[in-house]
């Protein structure tokens, strides 16, 4: 899923300071799962903002709504009945959702209330970690199901580097060495001999380096 | 001979080669480069010029290599894949060769986190193994990584680094094999203080006959003080400094510790000279280039062969 973290309250307040009426929009998908911008977080942020404005002697009118999926035009359309009553939209969706709202409601300012972080998986309660960079040409079949592009700090395709120590990355004890994981898994699968095959220079065109990407499915379009 | 590299000449002659390194200054100080390189003149077969080492901005390796080349010496262009993509790296390799620089070292480089620009984007378009492959292809096939023909392709003698002490240890021989598969000609290792472990790694290499496919030059770094020994032991990723080395450094008075460090370096060279598969030494005297001649002389590696 796409993970996100709420921005600091002060930063959000600065964004919406010029406005009196805010439409605060959450999303019921990824940001709900990672507890950053679902219905619950929308409620918490709305209360925090009201209190902060009250302390300044101002009243902030906040309309709260959590859409099923903010990156989908069909659901973003639901805002049409309430958009005129708001001076600005504060979105708690990932960057995709924020942009979809901006695209649909051209004359309405939209501000992000979260920082979109990465595509990741849940490691344990309250912990998420990066797993995929969306390079567009998956090599997990060659690396034992562990992605060096996303999980090696230097995205080395022929690691590990000389900084791997006791299974940890040189940048931090909190970061596992992806190539240690890959090697362990290769041994587990009995495919260690594949390690010495050089992984050739990657074609990054399928990644962000090739320009903004798009999928067109003729069969569905 | 694959190239005009002096280092290649010495290594293929079967004599022990000696390289050292020079870190470029953190500013436009060409005389500083000349001063450091001059200290090494006559004592080494090649001078590694580091590329933004420890991810700190310095004079470019290429510029410093040109300065050294113009002194009539033999620089080794270090290139990390952290800062530049394949376009920039290949154009620098051509530029280097145009100035008569014919030896280089392909590295991935320290993560930006360790340097003075931790906020910088890290590029890693290629990794060190892919850079080796690229330089080899430029030399042997005369084509760029992208496939186009190169006019007067650079003939680089290709080096890489190896760290016998990083984890997983069991993978370290295979990792060297991978660099050999990519086309590396010589390897300079991480600083060796744990000689037993280094010898074990070399055994693994010789068992597979890899010593016949690549020239291996153990890295030797004289320690200036017990403090430096402790720092290297505890703070430098991938460094293996045994307790007895720290104890030995700490066991002599402060003013004699530098001498002790040099003694350890010389003794290490003497011992490793006899290890099968060792073809020379890479003496990295960090900000202490002036000590290199003494180490080279005392280790019986002076004078350098005239080839």
Short mmCIF file of C-alpha atoms in Angstrom, two decimals:
data_model
loop_
_atom_site.label_atom_id
_atom_site.label_comp_id
_atom_site.label_asym_id
_atom_site.label_seq_id
_atom_site.Cartn_x
_atom_site.Cartn_y
_atom_site.Cartn_z
CA UNK A 1 0.00 0.00 0.00
CA UNK A 2 0.90 3.66 -0.17
CA UNK A 3 1.95 4.91 3.24
CA UNK A 4 1.74 8.41 4.60
CA UNK A 5 2.30 10.40 7.78
CA UNK A 6 0.38 13.41 8.91
CA UNK A 7 2.21 16.71 8.55
CA UNK A 8 3.02 18.65 11.73
CA UNK A 9 -0.01 20.58 12.97
CA UNK A 10 1.82 23.93 12.73
CA UNK A 11 2.51 23.40 9.04
CA UNK A 12 -1.13 22.54 8.37
CA UNK A 13 -2.31 25.59 10.33
CA UNK A 14 -0.06 27.87 8.29
CA UNK A 15 -1.56 26.53 5.06
CA UNK A 16 -5.18 27.13 6.06
CA UNK A 17 -4.70 30.32 8.09
CA UNK A 18 -6.21 32.57 5.36
CA UNK A 19 -9.46 30.59 5.30
CA UNK A 20 -12.60 30.42 7.45
CA UNK A 21 -14.31 27.39 5.91
CA UNK A 22 -12.39 24.19 5.28
CA UNK A 23 -13.47 20.98 3.64
CA UNK A 24 -11.37 18.26 5.30
CA UNK A 25 -11.32 15.13 3.15
CA UNK A 26 -9.98 11.74 4.17
CA UNK A 27 -9.60 8.55 2.17
CA UNK A 28 -10.79 5.09 3.07
CA UNK A 29 -7.96 3.25 1.30
CA UNK A 30 -4.20 3.07 2.04
CA UNK A 31 -4.04 6.08 4.37
CA UNK A 32 -6.77 4.51 6.49
CA UNK A 33 -4.78 1.29 6.83
CA UNK A 34 -1.62 3.15 7.81
CA UNK A 35 -3.62 5.37 10.18
CA UNK A 36 -2.64 8.64 8.55
CA UNK A 37 -5.73 9.96 6.81
CA UNK A 38 -8.80 7.81 7.36
CA UNK A 39 -12.08 8.74 9.04
CA UNK A 40 -10.54 8.57 12.50
CA UNK A 41 -7.61 10.83 11.61
CA UNK A 42 -9.94 13.28 9.87
CA UNK A 43 -11.89 13.60 13.13
CA UNK A 44 -8.75 14.05 15.21
CA UNK A 45 -7.28 16.66 12.91
CA UNK A 46 -10.57 18.58 12.72
CA UNK A 47 -10.70 18.82 16.53
CA UNK A 48 -7.08 19.84 16.78
CA UNK A 49 -7.55 22.58 14.18
CA UNK A 50 -10.72 23.91 15.79
CA UNK A 51 -8.95 24.14 19.12
CA UNK A 52 -5.91 25.81 17.66
CA UNK A 53 -8.02 28.43 15.91
CA UNK A 54 -10.15 28.93 19.00
CA UNK A 55 -7.01 29.77 20.97
CA UNK A 56 -6.36 32.52 18.44
CA UNK A 57 -9.91 33.76 18.91
CA UNK A 58 -11.07 32.57 15.52
CA UNK A 59 -13.76 30.19 14.47
CA UNK A 60 -12.90 27.66 11.83
CA UNK A 61 -15.75 25.95 10.08
CA UNK A 62 -14.71 22.45 9.13
CA UNK A 63 -16.73 19.99 7.10
CA UNK A 64 -15.42 16.46 7.48
CA UNK A 65 -15.78 13.79 4.85
CA UNK A 66 -13.94 10.57 4.12
CA UNK A 67 -14.23 9.31 0.56
CA UNK A 68 -14.10 5.69 -0.41
CA UNK A 69 -11.14 6.35 -2.70
CA UNK A 70 -9.77 9.83 -3.27
CA UNK A 71 -7.69 8.87 -6.31
CA UNK A 72 -10.82 7.87 -8.19
CA UNK A 73 -12.91 10.49 -10.09
CA UNK A 74 -16.10 8.60 -9.31
CA UNK A 75 -15.72 9.16 -5.57
CA UNK A 76 -14.18 12.62 -5.78
CA UNK A 77 -17.36 13.66 -7.55
CA UNK A 78 -19.13 13.28 -4.20
CA UNK A 79 -17.55 16.54 -3.07
CA UNK A 80 -19.52 18.50 -5.62
CA UNK A 81 -22.38 19.31 -3.27
CA UNK A 82 -20.19 20.80 -0.56
CA UNK A 83 -17.24 22.26 -2.44
CA UNK A 84 -18.83 25.71 -2.90
CA UNK A 85 -19.37 26.07 0.82
CA UNK A 86 -15.62 25.76 1.46
CA UNK A 87 -12.81 28.28 0.93
CA UNK A 88 -10.25 25.53 0.59
CA UNK A 89 -9.87 21.75 0.70
CA UNK A 90 -7.51 20.05 3.13
CA UNK A 91 -6.84 16.54 1.93
CA UNK A 92 -5.63 13.68 4.08
CA UNK A 93 -5.18 11.34 1.11
CA UNK A 94 -1.87 10.48 -0.50
CA UNK A 95 -0.50 12.75 -3.23
CA UNK A 96 -2.65 10.95 -5.80
CA UNK A 97 -5.85 11.86 -3.98
CA UNK A 98 -4.80 15.48 -3.45
CA UNK A 99 -4.14 15.84 -7.16
CA UNK A 100 -7.39 14.24 -8.15
CA UNK A 101 -9.31 16.78 -6.04
CA UNK A 102 -7.23 19.60 -7.56
CA UNK A 103 -7.93 18.33 -11.06
CA UNK A 104 -11.69 18.10 -10.52
CA UNK A 105 -12.23 21.38 -8.65
CA UNK A 106 -10.13 23.80 -10.63
CA UNK A 107 -10.88 27.02 -8.74
CA UNK A 108 -10.52 25.60 -5.25
CA UNK A 109 -7.19 25.60 -3.39
CA UNK A 110 -6.21 22.15 -2.10
CA UNK A 111 -3.62 21.53 0.60
CA UNK A 112 -2.06 18.22 1.61
CA UNK A 113 -2.34 17.35 5.29
CA UNK A 114 -0.08 14.30 5.01
CA UNK A 115 3.32 13.55 3.57
CA UNK A 116 3.09 10.61 1.21
CA UNK A 117 6.01 8.32 2.05
CA UNK A 118 6.41 5.07 0.16
CA UNK A 119 4.93 1.82 -1.07
CA UNK A 120 5.37 -0.54 1.79
CA UNK A 121 4.14 -3.33 3.95
CA UNK A 122 3.12 -3.58 7.56
CA UNK A 123 5.98 -5.00 9.61
CA UNK A 124 4.26 -5.05 12.99
CA UNK A 125 1.56 -3.06 14.77
CA UNK A 126 2.21 0.59 13.94
CA UNK A 127 5.32 -0.10 11.83
CA UNK A 128 5.48 0.09 8.05
CA UNK A 129 8.54 -0.32 5.86
CA UNK A 130 9.36 0.43 2.25
CA UNK A 131 9.17 -2.52 -0.10
CA UNK A 132 8.73 -1.24 -3.65
CA UNK A 133 9.88 1.72 -5.71
CA UNK A 134 7.67 1.01 -8.68
CA UNK A 135 10.63 0.74 -11.07
CA UNK A 136 8.29 -0.73 -13.67
CA UNK A 137 10.39 -3.81 -14.44
CA UNK A 138 10.20 -6.20 -11.51
CA UNK A 139 13.33 -8.18 -10.69
CA UNK A 140 12.06 -9.90 -7.54
CA UNK A 141 12.21 -13.22 -9.37
CA UNK A 142 15.99 -12.83 -9.58
CA UNK A 143 16.59 -11.63 -6.07
CA UNK A 144 14.79 -14.16 -3.97
CA UNK A 145 11.72 -12.01 -3.48
CA UNK A 146 13.56 -9.13 -1.80
CA UNK A 147 13.93 -5.90 -3.72
CA UNK A 148 17.39 -4.29 -3.79
CA UNK A 149 16.04 -1.23 -5.62
CA UNK A 150 13.74 -0.39 -2.74
CA UNK A 151 15.62 -1.91 0.18
CA UNK A 152 19.35 -1.40 -0.47
CA UNK A 153 20.31 2.15 0.52
CA UNK A 154 22.42 2.37 -2.64
CA UNK A 155 19.94 0.35 -4.71
CA UNK A 156 22.86 -1.91 -5.70
CA UNK A 157 21.83 -4.67 -8.07
CA UNK A 158 25.08 -6.51 -7.37
CA UNK A 159 25.48 -6.08 -3.64
CA UNK A 160 26.24 -6.21 -0.82
CA UNK A 161 28.63 -3.27 -0.53
CA UNK A 162 31.51 -3.23 1.93
CA UNK A 163 29.39 -1.59 4.60
CA UNK A 164 27.19 -4.57 5.45
CA UNK A 165 27.74 -5.49 9.10
CA UNK A 166 25.96 -8.24 11.04
CA UNK A 167 23.01 -8.07 8.72
CA UNK A 168 22.66 -4.30 9.03
CA UNK A 169 23.16 -1.52 6.52
CA UNK A 170 26.01 0.92 7.02
CA UNK A 171 23.60 3.84 7.21
CA UNK A 172 21.84 2.64 10.36
CA UNK A 173 21.41 -0.28 12.72
CA UNK A 174 17.68 0.12 12.10
CA UNK A 175 18.06 -0.76 8.44
CA UNK A 176 18.48 -4.36 7.37
CA UNK A 177 21.06 -5.05 4.67
CA UNK A 178 18.91 -6.02 1.69
CA UNK A 179 21.71 -8.09 0.22
CA UNK A 180 22.15 -10.05 3.43
CA UNK A 181 18.42 -10.82 3.21
CA UNK A 182 18.73 -11.73 -0.47
CA UNK A 183 21.71 -13.99 0.21
CA UNK A 184 19.97 -15.72 3.13
CA UNK A 185 16.91 -16.29 1.00
CA UNK A 186 18.98 -17.58 -1.94
CA UNK A 187 20.53 -20.12 0.42
CA UNK A 188 17.10 -21.02 1.74
CA UNK A 189 15.98 -21.67 -1.84
CA UNK A 190 19.21 -23.42 -2.79
CA UNK A 191 19.98 -20.99 -5.60
CA UNK A 192 23.22 -19.46 -4.26
CA UNK A 193 25.01 -20.24 -7.52
CA UNK A 194 22.92 -17.56 -9.20
CA UNK A 195 24.56 -14.90 -7.06
CA UNK A 196 27.66 -14.69 -9.24
CA UNK A 197 25.72 -13.86 -12.39
CA UNK A 198 26.17 -10.15 -12.97
CA UNK A 199 22.96 -8.17 -13.01
CA UNK A 200 23.49 -5.81 -15.92
CA UNK A 201 22.81 -2.07 -15.83
CA UNK A 202 19.13 -1.49 -15.34
CA UNK A 203 16.99 0.24 -17.92
CA UNK A 204 15.45 2.99 -15.82
CA UNK A 205 13.09 4.14 -18.55
CA UNK A 206 10.35 2.07 -16.99
CA UNK A 207 10.94 3.94 -13.75
CA UNK A 208 10.38 7.64 -13.05
CA UNK A 209 13.53 8.45 -15.08
CA UNK A 210 11.61 7.81 -18.28
CA UNK A 211 9.18 10.62 -17.47
CA UNK A 212 5.74 10.48 -15.85
CA UNK A 213 4.20 7.09 -16.43
CA UNK A 214 0.80 5.98 -17.58
CA UNK A 215 -0.94 2.66 -18.06
CA UNK A 216 -3.39 2.38 -20.91
CA UNK A 217 -5.42 -0.81 -21.07
CA UNK A 218 -7.05 -0.94 -24.45
CA UNK A 219 -9.29 -3.78 -23.34
CA UNK A 220 -10.76 -1.65 -20.56
CA UNK A 221 -10.55 1.85 -21.95
CA UNK B 1 49.03 -5.98 -22.14
CA UNK B 2 45.55 -4.55 -22.25
CA UNK B 3 46.55 -0.94 -21.63
CA UNK B 4 49.44 1.49 -21.25
CA UNK B 5 49.01 1.52 -17.49
CA UNK B 6 52.26 1.48 -15.51
CA UNK B 7 50.44 -0.45 -12.79
CA UNK B 8 49.51 -3.12 -15.31
CA UNK B 9 53.14 -3.31 -16.47
CA UNK B 10 54.41 -3.86 -12.95
CA UNK B 11 51.71 -6.39 -12.09
CA UNK B 12 52.19 -8.41 -15.29
CA UNK B 13 55.96 -8.41 -14.73
CA UNK B 14 55.28 -10.47 -11.62
CA UNK B 15 56.80 -7.93 -9.25
CA UNK B 16 54.92 -6.65 -6.23
CA UNK B 17 53.21 -3.41 -7.16
CA UNK B 18 52.73 -0.44 -4.85
CA UNK B 19 49.98 2.13 -5.00
CA UNK B 20 49.06 4.87 -2.60
CA UNK B 21 46.37 7.47 -2.46
CA UNK B 22 45.88 11.17 -2.35
CA UNK B 23 42.67 12.83 -1.21
CA UNK B 24 42.03 16.05 -3.17
CA UNK B 25 41.64 19.28 -1.19
CA UNK B 26 38.33 20.82 -0.21
CA UNK B 27 38.88 23.84 -2.39
CA UNK B 28 40.63 25.06 -5.52
CA UNK B 29 44.16 24.37 -4.30
CA UNK B 30 46.10 22.74 -7.13
CA UNK B 31 49.39 23.15 -5.24
CA UNK B 32 48.04 21.02 -2.44
CA UNK B 33 47.51 18.19 -4.94
CA UNK B 34 51.03 18.69 -6.34
CA UNK B 35 52.53 18.73 -2.87
CA UNK B 36 50.87 15.43 -1.89
CA UNK B 37 51.67 13.71 -5.18
CA UNK B 38 55.32 14.87 -5.05
CA UNK B 39 55.78 13.08 -1.73
CA UNK B 40 54.89 9.80 -3.45
CA UNK B 41 57.04 10.29 -6.54
CA UNK B 42 59.34 7.33 -7.10
CA UNK B 43 57.77 5.26 -4.34
CA UNK B 44 54.59 4.03 -6.00
CA UNK B 45 53.37 2.73 -9.37
CA UNK B 46 50.11 4.58 -9.20
CA UNK B 47 48.41 7.23 -7.09
CA UNK B 48 44.73 6.69 -6.34
CA UNK B 49 42.83 9.95 -6.34
CA UNK B 50 39.68 9.67 -4.27
CA UNK B 51 36.27 10.76 -5.55
CA UNK B 52 34.41 12.81 -2.94
CA UNK B 53 35.54 10.36 -0.28
CA UNK B 54 33.24 9.87 2.71
CA UNK B 55 30.66 11.75 0.63
CA UNK B 56 32.30 15.13 1.30
CA UNK B 57 32.69 17.56 -1.59
CA UNK B 58 36.28 17.90 -2.72
CA UNK B 59 38.13 18.87 -5.86
CA UNK B 60 37.02 16.36 -8.49
CA UNK B 61 39.08 13.23 -8.84
CA UNK B 62 39.39 13.91 -12.57
CA UNK B 63 40.80 17.42 -12.10
CA UNK B 64 43.27 16.26 -9.46
CA UNK B 65 44.27 13.31 -11.67
CA UNK B 66 45.03 15.71 -14.52
CA UNK B 67 47.21 17.83 -12.23
CA UNK B 68 49.13 14.71 -11.16
CA UNK B 69 49.37 13.42 -14.72
CA UNK B 70 50.87 16.74 -15.78
CA UNK B 71 53.61 16.19 -13.19
CA UNK B 72 54.56 13.06 -15.14
CA UNK B 73 53.15 10.73 -12.49
CA UNK B 74 50.53 7.99 -12.78
CA UNK B 75 47.19 8.81 -11.21
CA UNK B 76 44.45 6.22 -10.71
CA UNK B 77 41.05 7.77 -11.26
CA UNK B 78 38.64 6.70 -8.55
CA UNK B 79 35.02 6.87 -9.58
CA UNK B 80 32.00 6.34 -7.37
CA UNK B 81 28.58 5.66 -8.85
CA UNK B 82 26.89 7.68 -6.10
CA UNK B 83 27.19 11.14 -7.63
CA UNK B 84 26.80 10.74 -11.36
CA UNK B 85 24.77 8.77 -13.86
CA UNK B 86 26.18 6.70 -16.70
CA UNK B 87 26.34 9.64 -19.08
CA UNK B 88 28.47 11.71 -16.72
CA UNK B 89 30.73 8.82 -15.76
CA UNK B 90 31.45 7.75 -19.32
CA UNK B 91 32.21 11.30 -20.41
CA UNK B 92 34.63 11.67 -17.49
CA UNK B 93 36.33 8.41 -18.46
CA UNK B 94 36.84 9.70 -21.98
CA UNK B 95 38.07 13.01 -20.58
CA UNK B 96 40.51 11.24 -18.28
CA UNK B 97 41.87 9.10 -21.07
CA UNK B 98 42.27 12.19 -23.26
CA UNK B 99 44.69 13.46 -20.61
CA UNK B 100 46.65 10.21 -20.55
CA UNK B 101 44.97 8.73 -17.48
CA UNK B 102 44.76 5.01 -18.11
CA UNK B 103 43.97 3.38 -14.77
CA UNK B 104 40.83 3.66 -12.74
CA UNK B 105 39.02 2.24 -9.74
CA UNK B 106 35.27 1.55 -9.87
CA UNK B 107 33.42 2.02 -6.59
CA UNK B 108 29.91 2.43 -5.30
CA UNK B 109 31.00 5.06 -2.74
CA UNK B 110 29.91 5.88 0.79
CA UNK B 111 26.27 6.74 1.27
CA UNK B 112 25.61 10.54 1.32
CA UNK B 113 24.46 10.15 4.90
CA UNK B 114 28.09 10.07 6.03
CA UNK B 115 29.14 13.29 4.34
CA UNK B 116 28.54 17.01 4.38
CA UNK B 117 25.57 16.81 2.01
CA UNK B 118 23.31 14.21 3.59
CA UNK B 119 20.41 15.97 1.87
CA UNK B 120 21.78 15.16 -1.59
CA UNK B 121 20.11 12.75 -4.00
CA UNK B 122 22.14 9.57 -4.36
CA UNK B 123 22.26 8.57 -7.98
CA UNK B 124 23.29 4.91 -8.28
CA UNK B 125 22.25 4.65 -11.90
CA UNK B 126 24.92 1.93 -12.01
CA UNK B 127 26.56 0.00 -9.21
CA UNK B 128 30.29 -0.69 -9.00
CA UNK B 129 29.98 -4.03 -10.79
CA UNK B 130 28.05 -2.45 -13.64
CA UNK B 131 30.61 0.36 -13.85
CA UNK B 132 33.35 -2.26 -14.24
CA UNK B 133 31.30 -3.84 -17.01
CA UNK B 134 30.82 -0.48 -18.68
CA UNK B 135 34.53 0.42 -18.65
CA UNK B 136 35.45 -3.03 -19.92
CA UNK B 137 32.96 -2.73 -22.76
CA UNK B 138 34.32 0.71 -23.63
CA UNK B 139 37.81 -0.76 -23.80
CA UNK B 140 37.22 -4.14 -25.45
CA UNK B 141 34.28 -3.43 -27.71
CA UNK B 142 34.76 0.29 -28.21
CA UNK B 143 31.14 1.03 -27.43
CA UNK B 144 29.28 3.07 -24.87
CA UNK B 145 26.99 1.44 -22.36
CA UNK B 146 24.12 2.58 -24.57
CA UNK B 147 25.59 0.73 -27.55
CA UNK B 148 26.96 3.51 -29.77
CA UNK B 149 30.51 3.37 -31.10
CA UNK B 150 33.20 5.43 -29.31
CA UNK B 151 35.78 7.35 -31.33
CA UNK B 152 39.20 6.37 -29.94
CA UNK B 153 37.81 4.31 -27.04
CA UNK B 154 39.52 4.76 -23.67
CA UNK B 155 41.80 1.86 -22.75
CA UNK B 156 41.48 1.76 -19.00
CA UNK B 157 43.15 -0.72 -16.66
CA UNK B 158 40.22 -1.50 -14.41
CA UNK B 159 40.34 -1.73 -10.65
CA UNK B 160 37.80 -2.34 -7.94
CA UNK B 161 37.69 -2.50 -4.19
CA UNK B 162 37.07 -5.54 -2.03
CA UNK B 163 36.30 -5.70 1.64
CA UNK B 164 37.15 -9.13 3.02
CA UNK B 165 35.72 -8.13 6.41
CA UNK B 166 32.22 -7.07 5.54
CA UNK B 167 29.33 -9.42 6.10
CA UNK B 168 28.29 -11.97 5.10
CA UNK B 169 31.87 -13.29 5.13
CA UNK B 170 30.90 -16.43 3.23
CA UNK B 171 29.79 -14.23 0.35
CA UNK B 172 32.99 -12.24 0.09
CA UNK B 173 34.80 -14.61 -2.26
CA UNK B 174 31.71 -14.89 -4.46
CA UNK B 175 31.46 -11.11 -4.53
CA UNK B 176 35.02 -10.88 -5.86
CA UNK B 177 34.16 -13.57 -8.41
CA UNK B 178 31.29 -11.40 -9.54
CA UNK B 179 33.62 -8.44 -10.08
CA UNK B 180 35.94 -10.73 -12.02
CA UNK B 181 32.99 -11.85 -14.15
CA UNK B 182 32.27 -8.18 -14.81
CA UNK B 183 35.84 -7.68 -16.05
CA UNK B 184 37.97 -6.26 -13.25
CA UNK B 185 41.77 -6.39 -13.68
CA UNK B 186 43.02 -5.51 -10.19
CA UNK B 187 41.59 -5.22 -6.73
CA UNK B 188 42.63 -3.02 -3.83
CA UNK B 189 41.23 -4.14 -0.50
CA UNK B 190 39.93 -2.44 2.59
CA UNK B 191 42.64 -1.71 5.19
CA UNK B 192 43.91 -5.01 6.57
CA UNK B 193 44.51 -5.26 10.32
CA UNK B 194 43.03 -8.71 10.86
CA UNK B 195 45.66 -10.61 8.91
CA UNK B 196 44.32 -14.03 9.86
CA UNK B 197 40.92 -13.27 8.42
CA UNK B 198 42.46 -11.75 5.30
CA UNK B 199 44.51 -14.90 4.78
CA UNK B 200 41.38 -16.99 5.16
CA UNK B 201 39.70 -14.91 2.46
CA UNK B 202 42.72 -15.30 0.20
CA UNK B 203 42.61 -19.04 0.75
CA UNK B 204 39.04 -19.09 -0.49
CA UNK B 205 40.11 -17.08 -3.51
CA UNK B 206 43.05 -19.33 -4.35
CA UNK B 207 40.95 -22.47 -3.83
CA UNK B 208 38.77 -21.30 -6.68
CA UNK B 209 41.73 -20.20 -8.79
CA UNK B 210 40.51 -16.61 -8.75
CA UNK B 211 44.03 -15.39 -7.90
CA UNK B 212 44.93 -16.26 -11.50
CA UNK B 213 42.23 -13.98 -12.83
CA UNK B 214 42.79 -10.79 -10.89
CA UNK B 215 45.66 -8.97 -9.19
CA UNK B 216 44.99 -8.51 -5.50
CA UNK B 217 46.57 -5.68 -3.54
CA UNK B 218 45.84 -5.66 0.19
CA UNK B 219 45.20 -2.22 1.65
CA UNK B 220 47.60 -1.01 4.32
CA UNK B 221 46.83 2.03 6.47
CA UNK B 222 49.34 3.08 9.12
CA UNK B 223 47.59 4.24 12.27
CA UNK B 224 48.76 7.48 13.82
CA UNK B 225 47.47 6.89 17.33
CA UNK B 226 45.60 4.55 19.64
CA UNK B 227 42.65 6.93 19.26
CA UNK B 228 42.61 6.35 15.51
CA UNK B 229 42.77 2.58 16.09
CA UNK B 230 39.75 2.75 18.39
CA UNK B 231 37.89 5.00 15.96
CA UNK B 232 38.53 2.64 13.05
CA UNK B 233 37.48 -0.33 15.17
CA UNK B 234 34.24 1.16 16.43
CA UNK B 235 33.13 3.77 13.95
CA UNK B 236 34.15 2.85 10.43
CA UNK B 237 31.66 0.54 8.71
CA UNK B 238 33.18 -2.70 7.44
CA UNK B 239 36.51 -2.24 9.27
CA UNK B 240 38.00 -5.09 11.31
CA UNK B 241 40.60 -3.98 13.86
CA UNK B 242 41.43 -6.78 16.30
CA UNK B 243 41.72 -5.94 20.01
CA UNK B 244 45.41 -6.83 20.09
CA UNK B 245 46.15 -4.13 17.49
CA UNK B 246 44.36 -1.52 19.58
CA UNK B 247 46.16 -2.77 22.68
CA UNK B 248 49.54 -2.65 20.96
CA UNK B 249 48.93 0.95 19.85
CA UNK B 250 47.72 1.94 23.32
CA UNK B 251 50.64 0.13 24.94
CA UNK B 252 53.24 2.66 23.82
CA UNK B 253 53.55 6.31 24.94
CA UNK B 254 51.54 8.79 22.89
CA UNK B 255 54.55 10.31 21.17
CA UNK B 256 55.67 6.89 19.96
CA UNK B 257 52.30 5.67 18.73
CA UNK B 258 52.73 6.93 15.18
CA UNK B 259 55.99 5.00 14.92
CA UNK B 260 54.23 1.92 16.28
CA UNK B 261 51.58 2.34 13.60
CA UNK B 262 54.24 2.43 10.91
CA UNK B 263 55.90 -0.66 12.42
CA UNK B 264 52.60 -2.53 12.30
CA UNK B 265 52.14 -1.50 8.65
CA UNK B 266 55.63 -2.70 7.70
CA UNK B 267 55.21 -5.99 9.58
CA UNK B 268 51.85 -6.56 7.89
CA UNK B 269 53.39 -6.04 4.46
CA UNK B 270 56.25 -8.40 5.30
CA UNK B 271 53.81 -11.12 6.34
CA UNK B 272 51.35 -10.62 3.48
CA UNK B 273 54.10 -10.60 0.84
CA UNK B 274 54.25 -14.35 1.27
CA UNK B 275 50.55 -14.96 0.95
CA UNK B 276 49.61 -16.72 -2.27
CA UNK B 277 47.70 -14.45 -4.60
CA UNK B 278 49.01 -11.16 -3.17
CA UNK B 279 50.39 -9.09 -6.03
CA UNK B 280 51.21 -5.83 -4.33
CA UNK B 281 50.13 -3.32 -1.73
CA UNK B 282 47.86 -0.32 -1.62
CA UNK B 283 49.19 2.00 1.07
CA UNK B 284 46.54 4.43 2.20
CA UNK B 285 48.16 6.89 4.58
CA UNK B 286 45.18 9.11 5.28
CA UNK B 287 46.35 12.75 5.38
CA UNK B 288 49.81 11.33 6.09
CA UNK B 289 51.26 10.88 2.59
CA UNK B 290 54.76 11.82 3.78
CA UNK B 291 55.08 8.54 5.68
CA UNK B 292 54.62 6.41 2.54
CA UNK B 293 58.28 6.51 1.41
CA UNK B 294 59.43 5.18 4.79
CA UNK B 295 56.93 2.31 4.68
CA UNK B 296 57.86 1.44 1.09
CA UNK B 297 61.59 1.50 1.88
CA UNK B 298 61.37 -0.47 5.11
CA UNK B 299 59.17 -3.10 3.45
CA UNK B 300 61.81 -3.75 0.82
CA UNK B 301 59.61 -2.42 -1.96
CA UNK B 302 62.02 0.33 -2.97
CA UNK B 303 63.21 1.19 -5.58
CA UNK B 304 60.21 0.77 -7.80
CA UNK B 305 60.83 -1.11 -11.05
CA UNK B 306 61.63 0.95 -14.15
CA UNK B 307 59.46 -0.49 -16.91
#
